[in-house]
N, C-alpha and C. Protein backbone atom coordinates (compact mmCIF):
# COMPACT_ATOMS: atom_id res chain seq x y z
N MET A 1 -59.22 25.77 5.72
CA MET A 1 -58.19 26.25 4.80
C MET A 1 -58.88 26.71 3.51
N ASP A 2 -58.37 27.77 2.92
CA ASP A 2 -58.91 28.32 1.69
C ASP A 2 -58.81 27.29 0.56
N TYR A 3 -59.91 27.08 -0.17
CA TYR A 3 -59.96 26.07 -1.23
C TYR A 3 -58.94 26.36 -2.33
N VAL A 4 -58.84 27.62 -2.76
CA VAL A 4 -57.90 27.98 -3.82
C VAL A 4 -56.48 27.71 -3.37
N PHE A 5 -56.15 28.10 -2.15
CA PHE A 5 -54.80 27.86 -1.63
C PHE A 5 -54.51 26.36 -1.59
N GLU A 6 -55.49 25.57 -1.14
CA GLU A 6 -55.29 24.13 -1.06
C GLU A 6 -55.05 23.54 -2.44
N LYS A 7 -55.79 23.99 -3.46
CA LYS A 7 -55.58 23.50 -4.82
C LYS A 7 -54.20 23.88 -5.33
N GLN A 8 -53.75 25.10 -5.05
CA GLN A 8 -52.42 25.53 -5.47
C GLN A 8 -51.36 24.69 -4.78
N ARG A 9 -51.54 24.42 -3.51
CA ARG A 9 -50.58 23.63 -2.76
C ARG A 9 -50.49 22.22 -3.34
N GLN A 10 -51.63 21.67 -3.72
CA GLN A 10 -51.63 20.34 -4.31
C GLN A 10 -50.94 20.34 -5.66
N SER A 11 -51.12 21.42 -6.43
CA SER A 11 -50.55 21.45 -7.78
C SER A 11 -49.03 21.58 -7.76
N VAL A 12 -48.46 22.12 -6.69
CA VAL A 12 -47.01 22.25 -6.62
C VAL A 12 -46.37 21.15 -5.78
N ASN A 13 -47.16 20.16 -5.40
CA ASN A 13 -46.63 19.04 -4.64
C ASN A 13 -45.66 18.27 -5.52
N HIS A 14 -44.41 18.19 -5.11
CA HIS A 14 -43.39 17.55 -5.93
C HIS A 14 -43.29 16.05 -5.69
N ASN A 15 -44.07 15.54 -4.77
CA ASN A 15 -44.04 14.10 -4.54
C ASN A 15 -44.85 13.41 -5.62
N PRO A 16 -44.28 12.40 -6.27
CA PRO A 16 -45.03 11.71 -7.30
C PRO A 16 -46.18 10.93 -6.70
N PRO A 17 -47.22 10.66 -7.47
CA PRO A 17 -48.31 9.84 -6.94
C PRO A 17 -47.77 8.48 -6.50
N SER A 18 -48.43 7.87 -5.54
CA SER A 18 -47.92 6.62 -4.97
C SER A 18 -47.82 5.51 -6.01
N ARG A 19 -48.65 5.53 -7.04
CA ARG A 19 -48.59 4.47 -8.05
C ARG A 19 -47.43 4.65 -9.01
N GLN A 20 -46.87 5.85 -9.09
CA GLN A 20 -45.76 6.10 -10.00
C GLN A 20 -44.45 5.65 -9.35
N ARG A 21 -43.71 4.87 -10.08
CA ARG A 21 -42.46 4.33 -9.58
C ARG A 21 -41.31 5.27 -9.94
N ILE A 22 -40.34 5.38 -9.05
CA ILE A 22 -39.12 6.12 -9.35
C ILE A 22 -38.04 5.09 -9.62
N TRP A 23 -37.54 5.09 -10.84
CA TRP A 23 -36.53 4.13 -11.26
C TRP A 23 -35.15 4.62 -10.85
N THR A 24 -34.29 3.70 -10.42
CA THR A 24 -32.90 4.07 -10.20
C THR A 24 -32.22 4.13 -11.56
N VAL A 25 -31.08 4.79 -11.62
CA VAL A 25 -30.35 4.90 -12.88
C VAL A 25 -29.94 3.51 -13.37
N ALA A 26 -29.51 2.65 -12.46
CA ALA A 26 -29.11 1.29 -12.83
C ALA A 26 -30.29 0.52 -13.42
N GLU A 27 -31.47 0.65 -12.79
CA GLU A 27 -32.66 -0.01 -13.33
C GLU A 27 -33.02 0.54 -14.70
N ALA A 28 -32.90 1.85 -14.85
CA ALA A 28 -33.24 2.48 -16.12
C ALA A 28 -32.33 1.99 -17.24
N LYS A 29 -31.05 1.83 -16.93
CA LYS A 29 -30.11 1.31 -17.93
C LYS A 29 -30.48 -0.11 -18.34
N ALA A 30 -30.82 -0.92 -17.37
CA ALA A 30 -31.11 -2.33 -17.63
C ALA A 30 -32.48 -2.54 -18.27
N ARG A 31 -33.43 -1.62 -18.01
CA ARG A 31 -34.81 -1.85 -18.44
C ARG A 31 -35.35 -0.69 -19.27
N LEU A 32 -34.51 -0.13 -20.11
CA LEU A 32 -34.91 1.04 -20.90
C LEU A 32 -36.14 0.77 -21.75
N SER A 33 -36.19 -0.35 -22.41
CA SER A 33 -37.35 -0.68 -23.26
C SER A 33 -38.65 -0.66 -22.46
N GLU A 34 -38.61 -1.23 -21.26
CA GLU A 34 -39.80 -1.25 -20.41
C GLU A 34 -40.19 0.16 -19.99
N ILE A 35 -39.21 0.98 -19.65
CA ILE A 35 -39.49 2.36 -19.24
C ILE A 35 -40.12 3.13 -20.39
N LEU A 36 -39.60 2.94 -21.60
CA LEU A 36 -40.18 3.62 -22.76
C LEU A 36 -41.61 3.16 -23.01
N ARG A 37 -41.86 1.87 -22.89
CA ARG A 37 -43.21 1.34 -23.07
C ARG A 37 -44.16 1.90 -22.01
N LEU A 38 -43.72 1.93 -20.75
CA LEU A 38 -44.55 2.47 -19.68
C LEU A 38 -44.80 3.97 -19.84
N ALA A 39 -43.80 4.68 -20.33
CA ALA A 39 -43.98 6.12 -20.55
C ALA A 39 -45.08 6.36 -21.58
N GLU A 40 -45.10 5.52 -22.61
CA GLU A 40 -46.13 5.67 -23.64
C GLU A 40 -47.50 5.24 -23.13
N LYS A 41 -47.54 4.18 -22.33
CA LYS A 41 -48.80 3.61 -21.87
C LYS A 41 -49.37 4.33 -20.64
N GLU A 42 -48.51 4.60 -19.65
CA GLU A 42 -48.98 5.12 -18.36
C GLU A 42 -48.62 6.58 -18.11
N GLY A 43 -47.72 7.13 -18.91
CA GLY A 43 -47.33 8.51 -18.71
C GLY A 43 -45.87 8.63 -18.31
N PRO A 44 -45.44 9.84 -17.99
CA PRO A 44 -44.03 10.11 -17.69
C PRO A 44 -43.46 9.17 -16.63
N GLN A 45 -42.22 8.76 -16.84
CA GLN A 45 -41.51 7.88 -15.91
C GLN A 45 -40.33 8.65 -15.32
N ARG A 46 -40.24 8.62 -14.01
CA ARG A 46 -39.19 9.36 -13.30
C ARG A 46 -38.00 8.45 -13.04
N ILE A 47 -36.81 8.99 -13.31
CA ILE A 47 -35.56 8.24 -13.09
C ILE A 47 -34.69 9.05 -12.15
N GLY A 48 -34.20 8.40 -11.10
CA GLY A 48 -33.29 9.05 -10.16
C GLY A 48 -34.02 9.76 -9.05
N ALA A 49 -33.36 9.84 -7.91
CA ALA A 49 -33.95 10.50 -6.75
C ALA A 49 -33.30 11.84 -6.48
N ARG A 50 -31.96 11.87 -6.39
CA ARG A 50 -31.28 13.14 -6.12
C ARG A 50 -31.34 14.07 -7.32
N ARG A 51 -30.84 13.59 -8.44
CA ARG A 51 -30.93 14.35 -9.69
C ARG A 51 -31.97 13.64 -10.54
N ALA A 52 -33.17 14.16 -10.53
CA ALA A 52 -34.29 13.48 -11.17
C ALA A 52 -34.39 13.84 -12.65
N PHE A 53 -34.75 12.84 -13.44
CA PHE A 53 -35.00 13.01 -14.86
C PHE A 53 -36.34 12.36 -15.15
N VAL A 54 -36.99 12.80 -16.22
CA VAL A 54 -38.29 12.26 -16.57
C VAL A 54 -38.29 11.85 -18.03
N VAL A 55 -38.77 10.64 -18.30
CA VAL A 55 -38.93 10.15 -19.67
C VAL A 55 -40.38 10.42 -20.06
N VAL A 56 -40.55 11.19 -21.13
CA VAL A 56 -41.88 11.60 -21.57
C VAL A 56 -42.03 11.24 -23.04
N PRO A 57 -43.18 10.70 -23.45
CA PRO A 57 -43.39 10.43 -24.87
C PRO A 57 -43.30 11.72 -25.70
N ALA A 58 -42.75 11.61 -26.91
CA ALA A 58 -42.52 12.79 -27.75
C ALA A 58 -43.81 13.55 -28.05
N ASP A 59 -44.92 12.85 -28.30
CA ASP A 59 -46.16 13.55 -28.62
C ASP A 59 -46.65 14.38 -27.44
N LEU A 60 -46.47 13.88 -26.22
CA LEU A 60 -46.84 14.64 -25.03
C LEU A 60 -45.92 15.86 -24.87
N TRP A 61 -44.64 15.67 -25.08
CA TRP A 61 -43.66 16.75 -24.99
C TRP A 61 -43.98 17.84 -26.02
N ASN A 62 -44.21 17.45 -27.26
CA ASN A 62 -44.48 18.41 -28.33
C ASN A 62 -45.82 19.10 -28.16
N SER A 63 -46.81 18.43 -27.60
CA SER A 63 -48.12 19.06 -27.43
C SER A 63 -48.04 20.24 -26.48
N GLY A 64 -47.22 20.15 -25.46
CA GLY A 64 -47.06 21.27 -24.53
C GLY A 64 -46.26 22.40 -25.11
N ARG A 65 -45.31 22.08 -25.97
CA ARG A 65 -44.44 23.10 -26.56
C ARG A 65 -45.16 23.86 -27.66
N ASP A 66 -46.05 23.21 -28.40
CA ASP A 66 -46.72 23.85 -29.52
C ASP A 66 -47.70 24.92 -29.06
N LYS A 67 -48.20 24.82 -27.85
CA LYS A 67 -49.21 25.76 -27.37
C LYS A 67 -48.62 27.10 -26.95
N ARG A 68 -47.32 27.14 -26.73
CA ARG A 68 -46.71 28.39 -26.28
C ARG A 68 -46.61 29.38 -27.44
N LYS A 69 -46.94 30.62 -27.16
CA LYS A 69 -46.82 31.68 -28.15
C LYS A 69 -45.49 32.38 -27.95
N PRO A 70 -44.98 33.00 -29.00
CA PRO A 70 -43.79 33.83 -28.83
C PRO A 70 -44.08 34.94 -27.81
N LEU A 71 -43.08 35.32 -27.04
CA LEU A 71 -43.26 36.30 -25.97
C LEU A 71 -43.85 37.61 -26.49
N GLY A 72 -43.35 38.10 -27.61
CA GLY A 72 -43.86 39.36 -28.16
C GLY A 72 -45.34 39.30 -28.45
N ARG A 73 -45.79 38.22 -29.06
CA ARG A 73 -47.22 38.07 -29.37
C ARG A 73 -48.04 37.98 -28.09
N TRP A 74 -47.53 37.23 -27.11
CA TRP A 74 -48.26 37.10 -25.85
C TRP A 74 -48.39 38.46 -25.17
N LEU A 75 -47.31 39.25 -25.16
CA LEU A 75 -47.36 40.57 -24.52
C LEU A 75 -48.38 41.47 -25.20
N VAL A 76 -48.40 41.48 -26.53
CA VAL A 76 -49.36 42.32 -27.26
C VAL A 76 -50.78 41.88 -26.96
N GLU A 77 -51.04 40.59 -26.95
CA GLU A 77 -52.38 40.09 -26.70
C GLU A 77 -52.83 40.29 -25.25
N ASN A 78 -51.90 40.43 -24.33
CA ASN A 78 -52.26 40.55 -22.92
C ASN A 78 -51.99 41.92 -22.33
N LEU A 79 -51.85 42.92 -23.18
CA LEU A 79 -51.69 44.29 -22.69
C LEU A 79 -52.95 44.71 -21.96
N PRO A 80 -52.82 45.50 -20.91
CA PRO A 80 -54.02 46.00 -20.23
C PRO A 80 -54.84 46.85 -21.20
N GLN A 81 -56.14 46.64 -21.22
CA GLN A 81 -57.03 47.37 -22.11
C GLN A 81 -57.53 48.63 -21.41
N GLY A 82 -57.57 49.73 -22.14
CA GLY A 82 -58.09 50.98 -21.60
C GLY A 82 -57.14 51.70 -20.67
N VAL A 83 -55.87 51.35 -20.67
CA VAL A 83 -54.89 52.00 -19.81
C VAL A 83 -53.95 52.81 -20.69
N GLU A 84 -53.79 54.07 -20.35
CA GLU A 84 -52.88 54.94 -21.09
C GLU A 84 -51.48 54.78 -20.52
N LEU A 85 -50.56 54.38 -21.35
CA LEU A 85 -49.18 54.26 -20.93
C LEU A 85 -48.41 55.50 -21.36
N GLU A 86 -47.66 56.09 -20.44
CA GLU A 86 -46.86 57.25 -20.78
C GLU A 86 -45.48 56.78 -21.19
N LEU A 87 -45.17 56.96 -22.46
CA LEU A 87 -43.88 56.53 -22.98
C LEU A 87 -42.84 57.64 -22.81
N PRO A 88 -41.61 57.30 -22.51
CA PRO A 88 -40.57 58.32 -22.37
C PRO A 88 -40.25 58.95 -23.72
N ASP A 89 -39.77 60.18 -23.68
CA ASP A 89 -39.39 60.90 -24.89
C ASP A 89 -38.22 60.19 -25.55
N ARG A 90 -38.34 59.92 -26.85
CA ARG A 90 -37.30 59.20 -27.58
C ARG A 90 -36.53 60.11 -28.55
N SER A 91 -36.77 61.42 -28.47
CA SER A 91 -36.09 62.34 -29.39
C SER A 91 -34.60 62.42 -29.05
N SER A 92 -33.79 62.78 -30.04
CA SER A 92 -32.34 62.83 -29.82
C SER A 92 -31.93 64.03 -28.98
N SER A 93 -32.81 64.99 -28.79
CA SER A 93 -32.47 66.18 -28.01
C SER A 93 -32.62 65.95 -26.50
N ARG A 94 -33.12 64.82 -26.12
CA ARG A 94 -33.28 64.58 -24.68
C ARG A 94 -31.92 64.38 -24.02
N GLU A 95 -31.85 64.69 -22.74
CA GLU A 95 -30.60 64.57 -22.00
C GLU A 95 -30.33 63.10 -21.68
N ALA A 96 -29.14 62.65 -22.00
CA ALA A 96 -28.77 61.26 -21.71
C ALA A 96 -28.12 61.20 -20.34
N PRO A 97 -28.59 60.31 -19.47
CA PRO A 97 -27.96 60.20 -18.16
C PRO A 97 -26.51 59.76 -18.29
N PHE A 98 -25.67 60.27 -17.44
CA PHE A 98 -24.24 59.96 -17.39
C PHE A 98 -23.47 60.47 -18.60
N GLN A 99 -24.06 61.34 -19.39
CA GLN A 99 -23.39 61.85 -20.59
C GLN A 99 -22.15 62.65 -20.21
N GLU A 100 -22.23 63.43 -19.14
CA GLU A 100 -21.09 64.24 -18.72
C GLU A 100 -19.91 63.35 -18.35
N GLU A 101 -20.15 62.23 -17.71
CA GLU A 101 -19.07 61.33 -17.31
C GLU A 101 -18.35 60.76 -18.52
N ASN A 102 -19.09 60.43 -19.57
CA ASN A 102 -18.48 59.87 -20.78
C ASN A 102 -17.66 60.91 -21.54
N GLU A 103 -18.12 62.17 -21.55
CA GLU A 103 -17.40 63.23 -22.27
C GLU A 103 -16.11 63.61 -21.56
N ALA A 104 -16.05 63.44 -20.23
CA ALA A 104 -14.86 63.82 -19.46
C ALA A 104 -13.70 62.85 -19.70
N LYS A 105 -13.97 61.67 -20.15
CA LYS A 105 -12.91 60.66 -20.33
C LYS A 105 -12.15 60.84 -21.60
């Protein structure tokens, strides 16, 4: 099997590691303090099986959010280099599609 494919398959594996516990909602209600402590000490804690939720420490949550750039900045920084893009004519004299249909009404 291709190594890259195998790594990608592993990265999208939705099964939690065997050491990570999945808490039921009832357990989470009764043991919230413990879940919060474990989330800080051991990492994200999963609650629920059908509709899953994850308890994540705030610093971990914020660290992932701070790294994202605004879409506009990302697009400008990742434009293909050395490629000429042909932009459509933006003058007001250009023909607008469906213009005849709008004038007939």
